[in-house]
PDB file of C-alpha atoms in Angstrom:
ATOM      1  CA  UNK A 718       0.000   0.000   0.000  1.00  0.00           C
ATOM      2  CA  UNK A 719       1.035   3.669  -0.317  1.00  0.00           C
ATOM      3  CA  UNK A 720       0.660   6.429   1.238  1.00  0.00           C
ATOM      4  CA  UNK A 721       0.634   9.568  -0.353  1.00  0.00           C
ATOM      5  CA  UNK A 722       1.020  12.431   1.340  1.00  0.00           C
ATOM      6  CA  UNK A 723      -1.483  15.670   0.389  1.00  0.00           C
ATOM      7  CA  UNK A 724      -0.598  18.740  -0.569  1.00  0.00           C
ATOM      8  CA  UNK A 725      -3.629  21.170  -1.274  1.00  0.00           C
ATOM      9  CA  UNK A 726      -2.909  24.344  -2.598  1.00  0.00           C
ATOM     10  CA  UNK A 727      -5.138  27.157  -2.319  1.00  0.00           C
ATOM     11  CA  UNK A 728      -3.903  30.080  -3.833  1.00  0.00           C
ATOM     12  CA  UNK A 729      -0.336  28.729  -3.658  1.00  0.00           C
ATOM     13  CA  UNK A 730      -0.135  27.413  -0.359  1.00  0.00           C
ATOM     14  CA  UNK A 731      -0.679  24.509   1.652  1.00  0.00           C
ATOM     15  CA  UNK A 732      -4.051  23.987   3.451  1.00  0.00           C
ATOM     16  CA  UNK A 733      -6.618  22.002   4.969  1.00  0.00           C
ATOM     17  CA  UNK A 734     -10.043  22.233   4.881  1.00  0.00           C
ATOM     18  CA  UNK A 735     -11.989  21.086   7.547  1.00  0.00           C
ATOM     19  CA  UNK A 736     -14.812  18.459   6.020  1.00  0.00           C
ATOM     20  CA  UNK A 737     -13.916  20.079   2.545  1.00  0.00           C
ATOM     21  CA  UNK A 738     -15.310  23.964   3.816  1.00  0.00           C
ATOM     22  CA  UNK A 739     -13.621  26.940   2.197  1.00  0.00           C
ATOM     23  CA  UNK A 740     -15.083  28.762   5.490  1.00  0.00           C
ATOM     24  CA  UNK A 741     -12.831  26.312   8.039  1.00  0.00           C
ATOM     25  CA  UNK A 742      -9.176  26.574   6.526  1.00  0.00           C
ATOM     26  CA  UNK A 743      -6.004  25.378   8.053  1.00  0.00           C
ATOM     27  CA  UNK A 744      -2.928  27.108   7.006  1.00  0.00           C
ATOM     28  CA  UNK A 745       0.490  25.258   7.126  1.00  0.00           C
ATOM     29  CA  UNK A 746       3.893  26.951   7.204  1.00  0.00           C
ATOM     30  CA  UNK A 747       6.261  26.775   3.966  1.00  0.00           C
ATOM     31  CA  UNK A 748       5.678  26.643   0.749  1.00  0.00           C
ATOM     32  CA  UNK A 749       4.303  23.838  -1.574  1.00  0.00           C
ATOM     33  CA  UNK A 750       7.820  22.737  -3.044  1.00  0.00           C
ATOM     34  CA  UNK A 751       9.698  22.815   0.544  1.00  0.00           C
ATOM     35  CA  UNK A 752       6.661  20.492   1.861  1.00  0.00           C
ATOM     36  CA  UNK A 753       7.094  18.222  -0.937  1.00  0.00           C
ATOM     37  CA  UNK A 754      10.896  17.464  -0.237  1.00  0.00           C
ATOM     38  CA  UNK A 755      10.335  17.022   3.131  1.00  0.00           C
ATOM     39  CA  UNK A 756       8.073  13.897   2.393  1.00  0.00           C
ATOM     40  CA  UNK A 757      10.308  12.684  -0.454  1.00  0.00           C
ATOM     41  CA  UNK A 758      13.074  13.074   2.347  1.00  0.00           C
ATOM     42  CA  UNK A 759      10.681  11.069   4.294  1.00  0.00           C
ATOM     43  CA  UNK A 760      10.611   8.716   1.976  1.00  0.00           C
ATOM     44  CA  UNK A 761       7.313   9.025   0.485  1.00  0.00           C
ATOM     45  CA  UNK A 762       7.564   8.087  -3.277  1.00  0.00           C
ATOM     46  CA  UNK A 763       4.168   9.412  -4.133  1.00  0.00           C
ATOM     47  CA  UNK A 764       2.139  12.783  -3.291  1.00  0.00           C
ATOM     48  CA  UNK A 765      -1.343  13.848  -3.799  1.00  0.00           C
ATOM     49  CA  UNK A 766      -1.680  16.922  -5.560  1.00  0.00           C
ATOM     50  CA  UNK A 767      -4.981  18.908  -4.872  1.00  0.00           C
ATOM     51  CA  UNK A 768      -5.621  22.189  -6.647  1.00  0.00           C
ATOM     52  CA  UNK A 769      -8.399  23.861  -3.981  1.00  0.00           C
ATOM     53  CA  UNK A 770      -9.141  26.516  -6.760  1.00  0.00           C
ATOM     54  CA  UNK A 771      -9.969  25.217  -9.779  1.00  0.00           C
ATOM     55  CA  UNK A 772     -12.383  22.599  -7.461  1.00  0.00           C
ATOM     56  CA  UNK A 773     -14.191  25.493  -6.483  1.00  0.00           C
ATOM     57  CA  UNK A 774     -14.055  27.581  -9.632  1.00  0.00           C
ATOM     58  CA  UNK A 775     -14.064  24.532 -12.327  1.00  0.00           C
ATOM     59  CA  UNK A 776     -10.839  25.620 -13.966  1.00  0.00           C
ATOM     60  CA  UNK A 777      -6.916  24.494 -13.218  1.00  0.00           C
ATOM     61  CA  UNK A 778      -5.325  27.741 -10.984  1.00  0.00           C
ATOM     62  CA  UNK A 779      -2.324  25.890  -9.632  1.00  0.00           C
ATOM     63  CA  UNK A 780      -0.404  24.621 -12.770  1.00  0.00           C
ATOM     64  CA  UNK A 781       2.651  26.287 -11.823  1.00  0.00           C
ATOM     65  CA  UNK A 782       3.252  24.553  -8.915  1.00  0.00           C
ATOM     66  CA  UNK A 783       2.035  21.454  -9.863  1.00  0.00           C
ATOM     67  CA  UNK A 784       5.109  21.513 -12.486  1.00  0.00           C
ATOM     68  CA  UNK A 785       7.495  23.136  -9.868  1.00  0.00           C
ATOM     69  CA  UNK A 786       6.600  19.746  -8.198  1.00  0.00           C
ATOM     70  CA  UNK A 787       7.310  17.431 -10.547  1.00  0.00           C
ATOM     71  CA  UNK A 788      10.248  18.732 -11.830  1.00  0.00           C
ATOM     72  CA  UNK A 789      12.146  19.406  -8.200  1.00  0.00           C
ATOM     73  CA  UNK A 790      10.692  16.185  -6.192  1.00  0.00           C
ATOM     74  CA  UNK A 791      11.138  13.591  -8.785  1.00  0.00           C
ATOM     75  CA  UNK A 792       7.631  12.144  -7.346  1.00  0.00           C
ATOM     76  CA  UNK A 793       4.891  10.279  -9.077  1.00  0.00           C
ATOM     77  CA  UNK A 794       2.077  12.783  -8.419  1.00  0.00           C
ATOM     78  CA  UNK A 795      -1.837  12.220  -8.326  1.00  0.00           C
ATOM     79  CA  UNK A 796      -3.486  15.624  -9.287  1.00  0.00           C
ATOM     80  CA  UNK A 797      -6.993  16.637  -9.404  1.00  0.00           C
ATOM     81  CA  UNK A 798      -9.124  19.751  -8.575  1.00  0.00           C
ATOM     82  CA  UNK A 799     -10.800  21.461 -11.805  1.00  0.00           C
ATOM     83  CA  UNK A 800     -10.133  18.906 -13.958  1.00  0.00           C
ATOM     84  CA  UNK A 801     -13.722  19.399 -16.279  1.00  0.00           C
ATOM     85  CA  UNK A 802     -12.539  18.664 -19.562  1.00  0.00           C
ATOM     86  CA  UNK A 803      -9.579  17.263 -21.952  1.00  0.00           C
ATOM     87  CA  UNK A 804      -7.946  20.419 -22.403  1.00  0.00           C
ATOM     88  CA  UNK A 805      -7.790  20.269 -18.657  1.00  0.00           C
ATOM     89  CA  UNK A 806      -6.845  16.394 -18.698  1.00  0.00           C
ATOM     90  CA  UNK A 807      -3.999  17.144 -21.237  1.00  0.00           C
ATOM     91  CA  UNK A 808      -2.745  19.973 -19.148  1.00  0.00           C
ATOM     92  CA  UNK A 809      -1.677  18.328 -15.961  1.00  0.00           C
ATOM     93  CA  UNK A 810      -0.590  15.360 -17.466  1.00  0.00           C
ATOM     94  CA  UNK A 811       2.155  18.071 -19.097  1.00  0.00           C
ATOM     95  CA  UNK A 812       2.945  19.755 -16.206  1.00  0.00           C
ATOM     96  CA  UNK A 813       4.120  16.047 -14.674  1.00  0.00           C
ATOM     97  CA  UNK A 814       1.127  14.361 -13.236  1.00  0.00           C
ATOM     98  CA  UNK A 815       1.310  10.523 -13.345  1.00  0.00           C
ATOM     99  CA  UNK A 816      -2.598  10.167 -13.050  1.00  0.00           C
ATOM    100  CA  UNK A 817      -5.201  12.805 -13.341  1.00  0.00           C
ATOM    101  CA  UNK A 818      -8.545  12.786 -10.957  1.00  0.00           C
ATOM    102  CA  UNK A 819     -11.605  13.277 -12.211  1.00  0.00           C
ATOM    103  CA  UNK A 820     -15.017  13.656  -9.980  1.00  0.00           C
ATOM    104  CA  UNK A 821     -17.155  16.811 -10.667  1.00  0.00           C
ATOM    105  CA  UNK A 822     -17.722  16.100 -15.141  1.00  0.00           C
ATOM    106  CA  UNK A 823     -17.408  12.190 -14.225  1.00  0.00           C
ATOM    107  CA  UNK A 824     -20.780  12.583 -12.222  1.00  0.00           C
ATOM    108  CA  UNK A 825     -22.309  15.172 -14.388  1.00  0.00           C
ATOM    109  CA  UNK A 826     -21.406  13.945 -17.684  1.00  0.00           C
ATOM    110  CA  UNK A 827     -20.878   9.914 -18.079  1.00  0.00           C
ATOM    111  CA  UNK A 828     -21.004   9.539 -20.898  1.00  0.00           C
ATOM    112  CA  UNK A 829     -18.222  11.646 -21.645  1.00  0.00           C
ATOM    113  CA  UNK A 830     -16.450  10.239 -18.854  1.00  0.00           C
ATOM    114  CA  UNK A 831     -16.860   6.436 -20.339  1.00  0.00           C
ATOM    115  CA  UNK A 832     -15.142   8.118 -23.822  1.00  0.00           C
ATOM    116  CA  UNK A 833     -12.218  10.062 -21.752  1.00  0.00           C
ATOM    117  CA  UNK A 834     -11.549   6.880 -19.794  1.00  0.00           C
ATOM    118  CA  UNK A 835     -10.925   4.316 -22.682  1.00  0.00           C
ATOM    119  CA  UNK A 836      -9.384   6.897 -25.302  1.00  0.00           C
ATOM    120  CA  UNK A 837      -6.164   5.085 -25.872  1.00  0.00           C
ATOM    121  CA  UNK A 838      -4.286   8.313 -24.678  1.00  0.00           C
ATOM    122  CA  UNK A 839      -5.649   8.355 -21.165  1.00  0.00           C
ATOM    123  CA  UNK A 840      -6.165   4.307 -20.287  1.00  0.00           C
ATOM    124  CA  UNK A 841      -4.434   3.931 -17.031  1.00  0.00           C
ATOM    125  CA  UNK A 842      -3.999   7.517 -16.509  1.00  0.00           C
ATOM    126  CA  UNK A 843      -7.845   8.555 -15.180  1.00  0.00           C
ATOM    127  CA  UNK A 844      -8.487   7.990 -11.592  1.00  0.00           C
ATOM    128  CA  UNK A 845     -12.357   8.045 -10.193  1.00  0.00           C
ATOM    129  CA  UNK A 846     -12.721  10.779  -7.713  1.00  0.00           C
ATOM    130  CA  UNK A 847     -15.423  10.184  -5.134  1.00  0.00           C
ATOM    131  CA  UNK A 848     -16.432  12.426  -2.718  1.00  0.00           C
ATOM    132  CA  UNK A 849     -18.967  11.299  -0.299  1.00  0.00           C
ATOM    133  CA  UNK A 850     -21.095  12.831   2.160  1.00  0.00           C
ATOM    134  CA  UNK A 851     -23.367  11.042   4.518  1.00  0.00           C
ATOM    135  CA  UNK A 852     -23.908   7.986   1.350  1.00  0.00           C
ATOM    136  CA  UNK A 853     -23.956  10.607  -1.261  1.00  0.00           C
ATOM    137  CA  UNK A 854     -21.132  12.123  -3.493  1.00  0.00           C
ATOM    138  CA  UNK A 855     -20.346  15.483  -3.575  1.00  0.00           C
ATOM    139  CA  UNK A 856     -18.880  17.672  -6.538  1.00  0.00           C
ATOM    140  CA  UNK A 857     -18.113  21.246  -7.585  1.00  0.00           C
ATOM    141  CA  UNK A 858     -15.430  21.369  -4.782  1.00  0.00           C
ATOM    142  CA  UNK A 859     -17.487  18.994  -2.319  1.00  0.00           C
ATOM    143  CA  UNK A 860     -20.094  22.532  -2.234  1.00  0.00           C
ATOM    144  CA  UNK A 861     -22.965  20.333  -4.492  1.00  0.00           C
ATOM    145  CA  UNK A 862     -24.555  17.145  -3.262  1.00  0.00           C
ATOM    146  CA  UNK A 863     -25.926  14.788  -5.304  1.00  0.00           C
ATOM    147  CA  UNK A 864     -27.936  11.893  -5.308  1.00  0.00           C
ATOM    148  CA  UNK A 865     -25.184   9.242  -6.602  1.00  0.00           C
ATOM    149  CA  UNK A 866     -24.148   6.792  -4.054  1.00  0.00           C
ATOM    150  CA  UNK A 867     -20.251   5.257  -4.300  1.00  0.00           C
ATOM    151  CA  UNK A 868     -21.270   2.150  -4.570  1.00  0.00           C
ATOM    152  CA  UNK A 869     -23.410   2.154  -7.904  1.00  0.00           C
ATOM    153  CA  UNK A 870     -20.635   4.603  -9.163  1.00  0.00           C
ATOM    154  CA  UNK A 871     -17.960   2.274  -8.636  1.00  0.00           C
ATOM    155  CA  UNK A 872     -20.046  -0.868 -10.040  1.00  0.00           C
ATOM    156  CA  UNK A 873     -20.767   1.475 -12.950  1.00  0.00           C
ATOM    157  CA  UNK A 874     -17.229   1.691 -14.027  1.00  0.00           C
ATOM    158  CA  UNK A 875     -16.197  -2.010 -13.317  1.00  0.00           C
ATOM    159  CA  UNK A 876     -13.698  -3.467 -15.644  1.00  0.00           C
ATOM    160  CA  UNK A 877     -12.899   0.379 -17.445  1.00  0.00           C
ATOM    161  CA  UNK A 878      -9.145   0.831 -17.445  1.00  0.00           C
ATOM    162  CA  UNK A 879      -8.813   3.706 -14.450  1.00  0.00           C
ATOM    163  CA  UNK A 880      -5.739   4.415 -12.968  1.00  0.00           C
ATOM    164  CA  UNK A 881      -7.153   4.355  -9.563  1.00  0.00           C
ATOM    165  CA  UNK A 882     -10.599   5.354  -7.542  1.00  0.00           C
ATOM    166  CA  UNK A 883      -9.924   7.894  -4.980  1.00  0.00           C
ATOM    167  CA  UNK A 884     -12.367   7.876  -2.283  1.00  0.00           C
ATOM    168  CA  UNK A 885     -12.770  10.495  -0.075  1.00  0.00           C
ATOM    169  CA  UNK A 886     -14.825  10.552   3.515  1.00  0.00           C
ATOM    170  CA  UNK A 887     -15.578  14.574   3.686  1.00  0.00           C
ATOM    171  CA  UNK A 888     -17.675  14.141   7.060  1.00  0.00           C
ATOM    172  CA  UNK A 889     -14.152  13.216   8.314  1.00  0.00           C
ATOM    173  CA  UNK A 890     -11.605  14.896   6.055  1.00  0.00           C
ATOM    174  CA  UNK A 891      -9.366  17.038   8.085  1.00  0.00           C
ATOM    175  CA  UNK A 892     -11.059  15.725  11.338  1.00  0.00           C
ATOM    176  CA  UNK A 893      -8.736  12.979  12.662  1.00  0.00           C
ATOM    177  CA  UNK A 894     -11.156  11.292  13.661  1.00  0.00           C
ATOM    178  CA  UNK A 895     -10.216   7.722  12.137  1.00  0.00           C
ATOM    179  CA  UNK A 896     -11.289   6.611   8.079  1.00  0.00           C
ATOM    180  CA  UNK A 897     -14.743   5.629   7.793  1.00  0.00           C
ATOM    181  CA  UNK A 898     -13.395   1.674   7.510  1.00  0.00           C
ATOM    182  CA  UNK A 899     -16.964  -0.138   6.779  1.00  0.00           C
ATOM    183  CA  UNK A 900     -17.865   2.357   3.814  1.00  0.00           C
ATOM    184  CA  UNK A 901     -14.091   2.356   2.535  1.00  0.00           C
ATOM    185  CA  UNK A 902     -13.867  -1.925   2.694  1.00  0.00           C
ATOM    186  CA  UNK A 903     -17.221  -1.699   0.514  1.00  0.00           C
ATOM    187  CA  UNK A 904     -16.142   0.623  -1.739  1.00  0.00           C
ATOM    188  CA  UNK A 905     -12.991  -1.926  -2.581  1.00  0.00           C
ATOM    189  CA  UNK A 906     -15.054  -5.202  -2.429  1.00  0.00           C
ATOM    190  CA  UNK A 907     -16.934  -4.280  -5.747  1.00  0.00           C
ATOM    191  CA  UNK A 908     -14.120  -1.669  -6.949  1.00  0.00           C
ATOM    192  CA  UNK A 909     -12.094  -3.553 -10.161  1.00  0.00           C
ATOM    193  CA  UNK A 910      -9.614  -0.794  -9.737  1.00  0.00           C
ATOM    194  CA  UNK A 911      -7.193   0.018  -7.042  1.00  0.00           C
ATOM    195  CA  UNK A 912      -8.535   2.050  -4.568  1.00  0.00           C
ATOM    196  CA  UNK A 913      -7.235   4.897  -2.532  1.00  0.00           C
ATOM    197  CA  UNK A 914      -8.554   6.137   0.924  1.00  0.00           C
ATOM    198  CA  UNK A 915      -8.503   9.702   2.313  1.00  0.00           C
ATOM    199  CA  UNK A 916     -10.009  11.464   4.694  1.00  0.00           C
ATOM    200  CA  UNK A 917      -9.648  11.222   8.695  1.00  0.00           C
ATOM    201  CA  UNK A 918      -6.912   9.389   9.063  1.00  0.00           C
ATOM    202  CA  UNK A 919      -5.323   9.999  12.242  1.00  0.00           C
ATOM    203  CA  UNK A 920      -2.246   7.603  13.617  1.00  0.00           C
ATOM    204  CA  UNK A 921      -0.602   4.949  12.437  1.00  0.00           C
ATOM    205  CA  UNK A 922      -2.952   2.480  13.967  1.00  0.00           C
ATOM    206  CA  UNK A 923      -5.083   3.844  11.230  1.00  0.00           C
ATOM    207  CA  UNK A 924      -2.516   2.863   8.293  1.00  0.00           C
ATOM    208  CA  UNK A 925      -2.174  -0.669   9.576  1.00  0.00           C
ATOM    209  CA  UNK A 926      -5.940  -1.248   9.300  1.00  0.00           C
ATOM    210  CA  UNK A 927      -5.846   0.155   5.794  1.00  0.00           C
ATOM    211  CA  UNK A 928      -3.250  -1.510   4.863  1.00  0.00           C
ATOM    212  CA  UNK A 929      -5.017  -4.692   6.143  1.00  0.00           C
ATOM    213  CA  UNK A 930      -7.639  -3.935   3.811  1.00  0.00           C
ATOM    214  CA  UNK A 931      -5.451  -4.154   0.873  1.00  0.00           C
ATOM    215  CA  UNK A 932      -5.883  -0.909  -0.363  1.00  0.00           C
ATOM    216  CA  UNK A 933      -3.648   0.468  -3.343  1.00  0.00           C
ATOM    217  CA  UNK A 934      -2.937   3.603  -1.230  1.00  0.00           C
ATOM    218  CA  UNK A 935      -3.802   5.775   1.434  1.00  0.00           C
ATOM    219  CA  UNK A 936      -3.746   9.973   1.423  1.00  0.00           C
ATOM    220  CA  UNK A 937      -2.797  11.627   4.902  1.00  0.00           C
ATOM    221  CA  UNK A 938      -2.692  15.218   5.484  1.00  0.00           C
ATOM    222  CA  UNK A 939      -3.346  16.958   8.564  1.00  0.00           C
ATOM    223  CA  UNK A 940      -2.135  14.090  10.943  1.00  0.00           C
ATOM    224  CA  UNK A 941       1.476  14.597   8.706  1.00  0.00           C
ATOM    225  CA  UNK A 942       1.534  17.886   8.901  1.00  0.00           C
ATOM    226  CA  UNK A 943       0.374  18.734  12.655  1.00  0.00           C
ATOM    227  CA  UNK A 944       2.607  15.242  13.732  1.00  0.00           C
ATOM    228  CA  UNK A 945       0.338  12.885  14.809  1.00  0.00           C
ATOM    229  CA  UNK A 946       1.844  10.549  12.134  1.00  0.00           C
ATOM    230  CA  UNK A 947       5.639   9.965  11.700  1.00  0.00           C
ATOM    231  CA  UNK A 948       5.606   9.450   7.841  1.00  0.00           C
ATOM    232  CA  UNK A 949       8.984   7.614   7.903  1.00  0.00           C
ATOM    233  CA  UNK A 950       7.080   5.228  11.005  1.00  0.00           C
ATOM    234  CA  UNK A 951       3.840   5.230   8.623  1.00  0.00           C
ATOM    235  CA  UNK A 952       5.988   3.704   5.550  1.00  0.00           C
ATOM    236  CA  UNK A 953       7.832   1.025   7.973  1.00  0.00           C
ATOM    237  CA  UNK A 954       4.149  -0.274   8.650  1.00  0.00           C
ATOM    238  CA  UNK A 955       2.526  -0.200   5.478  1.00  0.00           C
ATOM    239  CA  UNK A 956       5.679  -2.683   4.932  1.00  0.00           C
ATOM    240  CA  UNK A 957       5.218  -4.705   7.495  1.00  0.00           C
ATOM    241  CA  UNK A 958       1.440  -5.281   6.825  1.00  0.00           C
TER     242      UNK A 958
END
């Protein structure tokens, strides 16, 4: 399993938001790049890239950084946040990221999403993002709920060639209050794709039930940053589970 450390930028810098509200923001010292190296130091190989902006306003704001990243870290990088179209697609992939998320214009526009997903160019290079809230996914920057549940989403795409599915608990994202475990071990019993966790992780007693759920990876954020997870102790268990 691994763990993949967030970064997510809001104009520029690193943040939290509490259960994905604009209105409850945690600000973290240094800047995007510095945070980066410390996890590569760390020994994180991966990092999950979220650009707070363009979730909100439906268009990529943090391209800059998210090439700064890629070219100074020498990490594989998961990036989403505004990611409504090709053009959009196209772009992060050139600024460096490995695998591009896509939740808002998967939910709203299938169909499309179906095409994007098994276009030779982008097989293996799409993952699933799925918000939830209370059952329900949320999109537009978690600020619209809809009436999709994860479950019929994921059995929906079954067998399509994603990259990953990257499910997200907002009721507990930036909470530490533990990862929703029953809802997260459903989502990967019907999920053909490997599946990513985020949101409420808290210490590494956390990681090693994950990682006993065979999960592809797991994002951590606000227990890394605030230090209620060692991220060099966090690796050491995800290889010993």
């Amino acid at each position: 399993m691994e763990i993949l450390p967030a970064i997510d930028l809001l104009a520029g810098r690193c943040v939290r938001l509490m259960q994905g509200r604009y209105d409850r923001i945690i600000q973290y010292e240094g800047d995007p790049l510095e945070v980066a190296l410390r996890f590569r130091a760390a020994g994180a190989t991966w990092l999950h890239v979220i650009d707070l902006d363009g979730a909100r306003n439906g268009r990529l704001e943090n391209l800059a950084v998210l090439r700064q990243l890629a070219a100074q870290t020498g990490a594989h990088i998961e990036f989403g946040g505004g990611v409504r179209d090709e053009a959009a697609i196209d772009a992060a992939l050139e600024a460096g990221a490995e695998r591009v998320i896509v939740g808002t214009r998967a939910l709203e526009d299938w169909p499309w999403f179906d095409r994007v997903v098994h276009h030779p160019r982008y097989r293996h290079r799409i993952a699933l993002g799925l918000d939830a809230r209370v059952s329900r996914l949320a999109v537009r920057g978690w600020t619209c709920q809809t009436q999709h549940s994860p479950l019929d989403v994921v059995t929906a795409a079954a067998g399509w060639p994603l990259a990953s599915i990257v499910y997200t608990d907002i009721g507990r994202d930036g909470l530490l209050l533990g990862p929703n475990l029953t809802a997260i071990e459903r989502v990967a019993a019907v999920a053909t794709a490997p599946v990513i966790a985020s949101g409420g992780i808290s210490d590494l007693e956390d990681v090693r039930h994950l990682a006993a759920a065979r999960l592809a990876g797991v994002v951590i954020g606000r227990a890394l940053y605030e230090g209620a997870i060692d991220l060099k102790e966090a690796l050491a268990a995800t290889r010993a589970a």
